[in-house]
Amino acid sequence: MGSARQRASRNVPLRISVHLLAPSYQASTLDRDQAEWPPHPYRLFCGLVSVADPDDPVQDAALQWLERQPAPTVRVPARTTEALSPRSSWVPTNATDKKKPTHGVLPGRSAGGKPKVWPERALAEPLVEFEWPTQPPEGVLTVLQMLTRSVPYIGRATGHALLHAAVVDEDAPAAADETWQVWEPADADTRAGTCSLRAPFPGLLERLRWAHEQGQYAYQQARPQPYVLRAVEQEPREELVAAEGPYADLLSFAFPPGFSLDPSLTLKVTGALRSTVSGLLDVAGHDVDAMVAVHGHKAPGDERTLCSFVAYPFVGHRHADGRLRGLGVALPRDLDPAHRHALLGVLIGDGGLSELAIPTLNKPVALTYISPGATEVDSIKTVRPQRWTRPAREWSTALPMVLDFFPKRNGRGIEASVAASCRLAGLPEPESVEVLHSGAYLSGAPTLSQGALRRKSGERPLPGRHVRLRFARPVHGPVLLGSKKNYGLGLCLPTPASETPS
């Protein structure tokens, strides 16, 4: 492998090897219908967090370094198969419940006298490898080696394993051949042959610690990452690293099934949402006046990003009608950590946001929190956070943006004005900008009247437009543009390819 001095002179990737003690992988998909395959890098990171000392800043620093890296490749045996019958076992009862059979009737058993079952994947070789393209600092590598040695299993607690972390030679990448498959992160625009794996992301350590305090599951904090199977003859290629957007989190809430709102009510809905969140913070004893990101009253020269309160329209489908199916709160990346913790507590903690009073309705609308790890069977696609946050090079407005500036006569220079709005929103400079005078790029995307584009009478009558942006590299969402971006107008949807304006 070479000396430490030789390795320091060039970049060598980090590889964590998982040696399973049995030739099977025991973990299920979120719907528990089949075995998870290939293994998700998210599980490995959660395992490292579970054995780390939360009071040790050195261990935290190593985990934070790892979560900031691009998603790893996953090397797995090529010959695997779903077990014909799920594994089953009797399990001890953790607590007595008089409504169920007692230990006297079924000693050490639960589930009404039935064994617990779970799917598994049989492997030709009991080895899985995760490889990150970046060489860690020596101190980080030492800590990661210590943590990996402490992880007892991957997947279910019965999937015992030995883990090892090391740096590997640059000229010996994880190979794909007839014996091994390599799954690698896909570009945001890739569609063919992809599968969705959960992978670490910046801020995950904090989210997992917070979820543990709140009694929530780790999978609820996950975010999907598209992966594609590397062809045997395919040469490794340099990836386009996605640019971070201005928001770190998108907390989503769904309306009741069958309920929707006219998109012309967007500003009323999001205004009511901001007022409700402020009220919840105040009731919880927080100083709302100090939370500039929430109330939005910035002093001149203050360049901090504000929270955005959004409503989700049903768009981008041939049956789309543009009506609102839910709402969300986008938390800025530069948000004060104490304020972020307070917002998470009042929104998705115990007794969090469960209903919203909207001025035009007689009674409050019930809300259901939709976690980033929710699947389509858990929630309608429109309200899933990953629909609005996955990195992509091309984004189109689902709700029209309200321009930040009046366009010149005959609309000249409007594309440059939209590009300036991207910079104001904390986004990279777009490679190209397209603006429609009427209509929209996404099917079902609504065109709103001038009255629906203003929060108050007397506001400047800035026009609303549907736009399409293309960036030089993928950008993480959510993407919001224009003078009403903090109230949800200008919400964009990542689009895989250019669509004909509707």
XYZ file of C-alpha atoms in Angstrom:
502
model
C 0.000 0.000 0.000
C 2.968 2.309 0.445
C 4.210 4.420 3.318
C 2.215 7.117 5.091
C 4.513 9.731 3.541
C 3.827 8.387 0.033
C 0.078 8.337 0.678
C 0.168 11.927 1.953
C 1.632 13.056 -1.383
C -1.444 11.881 -3.336
C -5.137 11.431 -2.721
C -6.174 7.894 -1.818
C -9.770 6.885 -1.124
C -11.219 5.669 2.156
C -12.683 2.167 2.166
C -14.756 0.605 4.947
C -15.067 -3.159 4.587
C -17.931 -5.082 6.197
C -17.105 -8.754 6.723
C -20.383 -10.516 7.507
C -19.998 -13.498 9.825
C -22.652 -15.411 7.854
C -23.114 -15.448 4.060
C -26.304 -13.393 4.246
C -27.363 -9.775 4.599
C -30.272 -9.228 6.996
C -32.069 -5.931 6.423
C -35.431 -5.100 4.890
C -36.763 -2.331 2.700
C -38.885 0.356 4.364
C -42.093 -1.478 3.438
C -40.547 -4.729 4.837
C -41.578 -6.523 1.659
C -38.110 -7.782 0.675
C -34.462 -7.674 1.640
C -32.685 -4.362 1.135
C -30.150 -4.634 -1.689
C -27.634 -3.285 -2.225
C -26.887 -2.235 1.383
C -27.486 1.447 2.047
C -24.475 3.576 3.121
C -26.885 5.272 5.569
C -26.948 2.089 7.686
C -23.171 2.108 7.991
C -23.132 5.744 9.123
C -25.898 5.087 11.665
C -23.855 2.178 13.010
C -20.832 4.452 13.495
C -22.983 7.050 15.276
C -24.463 4.375 17.564
C -21.033 3.416 18.955
C -19.598 6.953 19.129
C -19.368 8.890 22.380
C -21.727 11.887 21.996
C -19.620 13.842 24.488
C -16.369 13.361 22.551
C -15.785 16.296 20.150
C -12.969 14.405 18.390
C -15.306 11.567 17.425
C -17.971 14.081 16.381
C -15.430 15.850 14.156
C -14.553 12.572 12.409
C -18.215 11.720 11.784
C -18.912 15.244 10.549
C -15.998 14.924 8.118
C -17.496 11.683 6.798
C -21.029 13.082 6.383
C -19.671 15.997 4.317
C -18.076 13.718 1.701
C -19.763 12.750 -1.577
C -21.853 9.582 -1.386
C -19.645 6.455 -1.463
C -19.571 3.665 -4.027
C -20.897 0.315 -2.804
C -19.100 -2.900 -3.847
C -21.107 -6.098 -3.374
C -20.958 -9.725 -4.524
C -22.440 -10.170 -8.010
C -24.008 -13.525 -7.152
C -26.786 -12.974 -4.618
C -30.382 -14.044 -4.298
C -33.408 -13.241 -2.195
C -33.985 -15.996 0.369
C -36.902 -18.205 -0.679
C -38.398 -17.982 2.806
C -37.806 -15.223 5.355
C -35.730 -15.891 8.448
C -37.840 -16.448 11.568
C -37.134 -16.536 15.273
C -38.822 -16.376 18.639
C -37.911 -13.190 20.483
C -38.124 -12.274 24.185
C -40.995 -10.052 25.214
C -39.639 -6.659 26.260
C -42.612 -5.738 28.425
C -45.698 -7.437 29.827
C -49.055 -6.616 28.318
C -52.100 -8.211 29.906
C -53.967 -8.058 26.613
C -51.433 -10.424 25.031
C -50.357 -13.958 26.063
C -48.184 -13.811 29.154
C -44.824 -15.432 29.796
C -46.684 -18.137 31.704
C -48.522 -19.149 28.550
C -45.759 -18.535 25.994
C -42.463 -18.124 27.870
C -40.192 -15.593 26.191
C -42.503 -15.268 23.201
C -44.623 -12.440 21.817
C -46.748 -11.518 18.773
C -49.615 -13.738 19.880
C -47.589 -16.931 19.732
C -46.096 -16.271 16.282
C -42.362 -16.042 15.514
C -40.873 -12.823 14.189
C -39.850 -12.979 10.523
C -37.664 -10.799 8.334
C -36.258 -11.077 4.791
C -32.595 -11.695 4.027
C -30.254 -11.844 1.034
C -28.002 -14.862 0.461
C -24.493 -13.893 -0.716
C -21.798 -15.794 -2.601
C -19.183 -13.823 -0.635
C -19.880 -12.383 2.860
C -18.248 -9.023 2.091
C -19.548 -5.519 1.348
C -17.314 -2.487 0.797
C -18.083 1.241 0.926
C -15.560 3.561 -0.718
C -15.340 7.355 -0.479
C -13.205 9.201 -3.068
C -11.481 11.472 -0.543
C -8.511 10.676 1.681
C -9.276 11.488 5.340
C -6.790 13.347 7.553
C -4.677 11.006 9.673
C -6.542 11.902 12.874
C -9.932 11.332 11.246
C -8.790 7.976 9.861
C -7.613 6.866 13.302
C -10.983 7.709 14.874
C -12.950 6.039 12.060
C -10.822 2.898 12.430
C -11.606 2.818 16.139
C -15.343 3.324 15.558
C -15.625 0.726 12.795
C -14.009 -1.889 15.039
C -16.749 -1.206 17.604
C -19.736 -1.681 15.276
C -21.158 -5.166 16.039
C -23.584 -5.598 13.139
C -25.033 -4.095 9.937
C -28.767 -4.215 9.231
C -30.571 -6.304 11.818
C -28.892 -7.005 15.140
C -28.583 -10.641 14.029
C -26.375 -9.629 11.075
C -23.089 -9.839 12.980
C -20.105 -8.360 11.187
C -16.508 -7.230 11.541
C -15.749 -3.783 10.130
C -12.427 -2.322 9.063
C -11.502 1.144 7.737
C -8.408 1.841 5.629
C -7.130 3.996 2.802
C -6.490 2.179 -0.479
C -4.160 2.792 -3.379
C -5.437 5.184 -6.021
C -4.480 2.728 -8.778
C -6.549 -0.072 -7.224
C -10.192 1.131 -7.361
C -13.071 -1.135 -6.435
C -13.395 -3.322 -9.504
C -16.579 -4.478 -11.234
C -16.361 -7.920 -12.865
C -18.291 -11.148 -13.061
C -17.685 -11.695 -9.322
C -18.317 -8.200 -7.968
C -20.761 -5.385 -8.697
C -20.072 -1.725 -8.000
C -22.965 0.680 -7.387
C -21.948 4.308 -7.741
C -23.785 7.597 -7.118
C -25.633 8.723 -10.245
C -25.984 12.204 -11.678
C -29.223 13.871 -10.652
C -30.482 13.780 -14.263
C -29.794 10.052 -14.737
C -32.949 7.940 -14.984
C -32.145 4.635 -16.709
C -31.030 1.807 -14.459
C -30.972 3.766 -11.215
C -32.010 2.642 -7.771
C -32.470 4.821 -4.697
C -30.188 4.267 -1.698
C -30.115 6.228 1.544
C -26.737 7.927 2.031
C -25.142 10.263 4.606
C -25.423 14.015 4.083
C -24.099 17.147 5.851
C -25.885 17.678 9.179
C -26.955 14.030 9.548
C -25.096 13.499 12.838
C -27.013 16.359 14.443
C -30.308 15.093 13.032
C -29.718 11.565 14.351
C -28.845 12.849 17.829
C -31.934 15.042 17.838
C -34.147 12.182 16.617
C -32.818 9.966 19.401
C -33.745 12.601 21.991
C -37.228 12.870 20.501
C -37.782 9.106 20.332
C -37.941 9.111 16.516
C -36.577 6.449 14.180
C -33.295 6.916 12.335
C -34.846 6.074 8.942
C -37.144 9.112 9.287
C -34.103 11.372 8.916
C -32.838 9.715 5.706
C -32.507 11.240 2.259
C -32.450 9.237 -0.982
C -29.493 9.240 -3.380
C -29.767 7.750 -6.897
C -27.236 5.002 -7.643
C -26.416 3.240 -10.882
C -24.689 -0.080 -11.480
C -21.246 0.374 -12.993
C -20.852 -1.676 -16.161
C -17.968 -4.119 -16.134
C -16.228 -2.349 -19.005
C -17.014 1.150 -17.710
C -14.070 3.279 -16.695
C -14.392 5.281 -13.469
C -15.337 8.864 -14.305
C -15.145 12.117 -12.469
C -18.431 13.102 -10.877
C -20.079 16.492 -10.876
C -20.293 17.337 -7.192
C -23.686 18.855 -6.425
C -23.716 22.434 -5.152
C -25.335 23.077 -1.784
C -28.442 25.240 -1.942
C -29.359 27.865 0.672
C -31.563 25.447 2.674
C -30.425 22.515 4.815
C -33.796 20.961 5.683
C -37.310 20.811 4.276
C -39.975 19.789 6.792
C -43.114 18.642 4.968
C -46.727 18.218 6.067
C -49.545 16.639 4.070
C -53.181 17.685 3.968
C -55.750 14.928 4.655
C -56.286 12.471 1.749
C -58.687 13.914 -0.817
C -58.278 17.487 0.492
C -56.637 20.206 -1.595
C -56.631 23.987 -1.923
C -56.739 26.342 -4.877
C -53.186 27.573 -5.690
C -54.451 31.168 -5.662
C -54.501 30.796 -1.861
C -50.753 30.107 -1.670
C -49.793 33.387 0.016
C -52.672 33.105 2.515
C -51.685 29.516 3.374
C -47.977 30.227 3.773
C -48.664 33.457 5.684
C -50.869 31.511 8.090
C -48.137 28.884 8.406
C -45.524 31.472 9.375
C -47.883 33.007 11.977
C -48.681 29.575 13.412
C -44.989 28.626 13.685
C -44.249 31.923 15.451
C -47.101 31.215 17.857
C -45.839 27.711 18.628
C -42.358 29.072 19.331
C -43.796 31.731 21.629
C -45.899 29.186 23.553
C -42.806 27.010 23.958
C -41.027 29.905 25.646
C -38.668 30.929 22.847
C -37.734 34.533 22.081
C -39.354 34.881 18.652
C -38.185 38.492 18.298
C -34.599 37.212 18.231
C -35.374 34.712 15.455
C -34.854 36.861 12.377
C -35.060 33.812 10.110
C -38.652 33.251 11.267
C -40.159 36.749 11.443
C -38.129 38.012 8.462
C -37.454 41.582 9.623
C -33.758 41.913 8.800
C -31.632 44.945 9.519
C -29.970 46.641 6.512
C -26.893 44.695 5.468
C -28.021 41.465 7.139
C -27.374 38.765 4.519
C -28.666 35.781 6.486
C -31.123 33.508 4.690
C -34.700 33.490 5.973
C -36.928 30.473 6.488
C -39.228 29.862 3.559
C -42.807 28.747 4.111
C -44.004 26.773 1.103
C -47.097 25.075 -0.292
C -46.852 22.079 -2.616
C -48.885 22.056 -5.854
C -49.621 18.844 -7.737
C -47.646 19.394 -10.971
C -45.495 17.519 -13.460
C -47.993 14.742 -14.193
C -50.427 14.347 -17.077
C -53.319 14.432 -14.584
C -51.853 17.299 -12.520
C -54.298 20.035 -11.524
C -51.942 22.449 -9.721
C -53.931 22.322 -6.473
C -52.095 22.443 -3.153
C -51.682 19.071 -1.408
C -49.531 20.085 1.558
C -47.031 22.573 2.902
C -43.535 22.807 4.309
C -40.906 24.874 6.089
C -37.424 25.226 4.552
C -34.714 25.835 7.178
C -31.673 27.858 6.014
C -28.225 26.333 6.005
C -26.891 29.298 8.037
C -29.666 29.132 10.652
C -28.537 29.576 14.259
C -28.230 26.020 15.726
C -30.292 26.957 18.794
C -33.052 28.386 16.597
C -32.947 25.305 14.377
C -33.338 23.033 17.404
C -36.266 25.130 18.603
C -37.991 24.960 15.190
C -37.538 21.208 14.937
C -38.992 20.846 18.426
C -42.193 22.812 17.770
C -42.721 21.473 14.240
C -42.045 17.732 14.484
C -41.419 17.075 18.190
C -44.021 15.777 20.616
C -47.232 17.747 20.091
C -45.762 19.467 17.006
C -47.571 21.090 14.094
C -50.765 19.052 13.612
C -53.221 21.562 12.131
C -53.357 24.945 10.457
C -56.043 27.615 10.586
C -56.426 29.266 7.160
C -58.356 32.579 6.979
C -60.701 31.467 4.180
C -61.731 28.177 5.841
C -64.223 27.616 8.652
C -62.125 25.087 10.568
C -58.426 24.200 10.825
C -56.903 21.762 8.338
C -55.295 18.639 9.831
C -51.607 18.117 8.970
C -49.465 14.968 8.908
C -45.665 15.189 9.062
C -43.964 13.467 6.111
C -40.368 12.531 6.944
C -37.516 12.640 4.371
C -37.419 8.840 4.502
C -41.105 8.431 3.612
C -41.906 6.162 0.675
C -44.700 6.608 -1.842
C -46.801 4.126 0.107
C -46.496 6.376 3.154
C -47.489 9.641 1.486
C -48.537 11.121 -1.807
C -45.595 11.898 -4.044
C -46.286 15.641 -4.178
C -45.541 16.156 -0.470
C -42.454 13.945 -0.150
C -39.475 16.227 0.657
C -37.132 14.414 -1.728
C -39.343 15.394 -4.671
C -38.306 19.009 -4.070
C -34.774 18.567 -2.723
C -32.994 16.027 -4.934
C -30.017 17.596 -6.727
C -30.533 18.407 -10.404
C -29.076 20.635 -13.079
C -32.453 21.748 -14.422
C -35.245 23.298 -12.352
C -38.663 24.614 -13.458
C -41.138 26.681 -11.462
C -44.097 24.771 -10.029
C -45.564 28.065 -8.794
C -44.759 31.288 -10.652
C -41.959 33.437 -9.311
C -42.656 37.078 -8.551
C -39.812 39.037 -10.125
C -37.438 40.961 -7.871
C -37.262 43.813 -10.382
C -39.555 45.347 -12.968
C -38.553 44.161 -16.450
C -37.521 46.645 -19.087
C -39.972 47.720 -21.770
C -40.904 44.851 -24.111
C -39.454 42.410 -21.575
C -35.850 42.972 -22.581
C -33.321 41.814 -20.032
C -35.812 39.660 -18.106
C -33.503 36.614 -18.294
C -30.684 38.630 -16.706
C -33.145 39.761 -14.019
C -34.005 36.124 -13.202
C -30.299 35.253 -13.076
C -29.853 38.089 -10.569
C -32.722 36.608 -8.538
C -30.783 33.333 -8.395
C -27.829 35.148 -6.857
C -30.113 36.934 -4.389
C -31.578 33.555 -3.399
C -28.120 32.143 -2.615
C -28.006 29.913 -5.711
C -25.163 29.510 -8.227
C -25.165 31.521 -11.429
C -27.400 29.634 -13.897
C -25.945 28.420 -17.169
C -29.163 29.318 -18.994
C -32.485 30.984 -18.136
C -35.788 30.662 -20.001
C -38.827 32.799 -19.158
C -42.412 32.390 -20.361
C -44.729 35.370 -20.739
C -47.689 32.998 -20.301
C -48.125 29.311 -19.560
C -45.717 27.039 -17.681
C -43.037 24.449 -18.371
C -44.560 21.859 -16.011
C -47.931 20.273 -16.704
C -50.522 21.492 -14.212
C -48.402 24.399 -12.960
C -50.844 27.259 -12.295
C -50.757 30.801 -13.625
C -51.859 33.159 -10.836
C -53.647 36.473 -11.095
C -51.926 39.681 -10.035
C -53.973 39.717 -6.830
C -52.706 36.252 -5.873
C -49.105 37.486 -6.216
C -49.396 40.153 -3.480
C -49.613 39.676 0.266
C -50.865 43.183 1.006
C -52.647 45.883 -0.896
C -50.259 48.612 -1.913
C -47.379 46.263 -2.703
C -45.519 46.893 -5.944
C -47.296 45.069 -8.814
C -44.257 43.039 -9.809
C -45.166 40.494 -12.499
C -45.150 36.739 -12.040
C -43.512 34.397 -14.534
C -42.815 30.713 -14.969
C -39.120 30.081 -15.604
C -36.718 27.244 -16.312
C -33.124 27.252 -15.066
C -30.148 25.138 -16.000
C -26.984 25.088 -13.887
C -23.489 23.928 -14.781
C -23.666 21.259 -12.074
C -26.461 19.744 -9.968
C -27.900 21.939 -7.207
C -29.526 20.655 -4.017
C -33.081 21.856 -3.380
C -35.377 23.242 -2.389
C -34.990 25.988 -4.976
C -37.090 29.148 -4.511
C -36.839 32.377 -6.488
C -38.152 35.912 -6.516
C -39.494 38.510 -4.142
C -42.068 36.125 -2.627
C -39.738 33.131 -2.223
C -40.084 33.219 1.568
C -43.823 32.652 1.096
C -43.541 29.808 -1.384
C -43.961 31.502 -4.755
C -41.130 30.669 -7.134
C -40.954 27.096 -5.785
C -39.146 24.977 -8.378
C -39.239 21.282 -9.215
C -36.163 19.398 -10.453
C -36.782 18.254 -14.020
C -34.783 15.503 -15.735
C -35.096 16.908 -19.243
C -36.552 19.920 -21.012
C -40.314 19.741 -21.362
C -42.588 21.503 -23.824
C -44.329 24.479 -22.200
C -47.896 23.629 -21.211
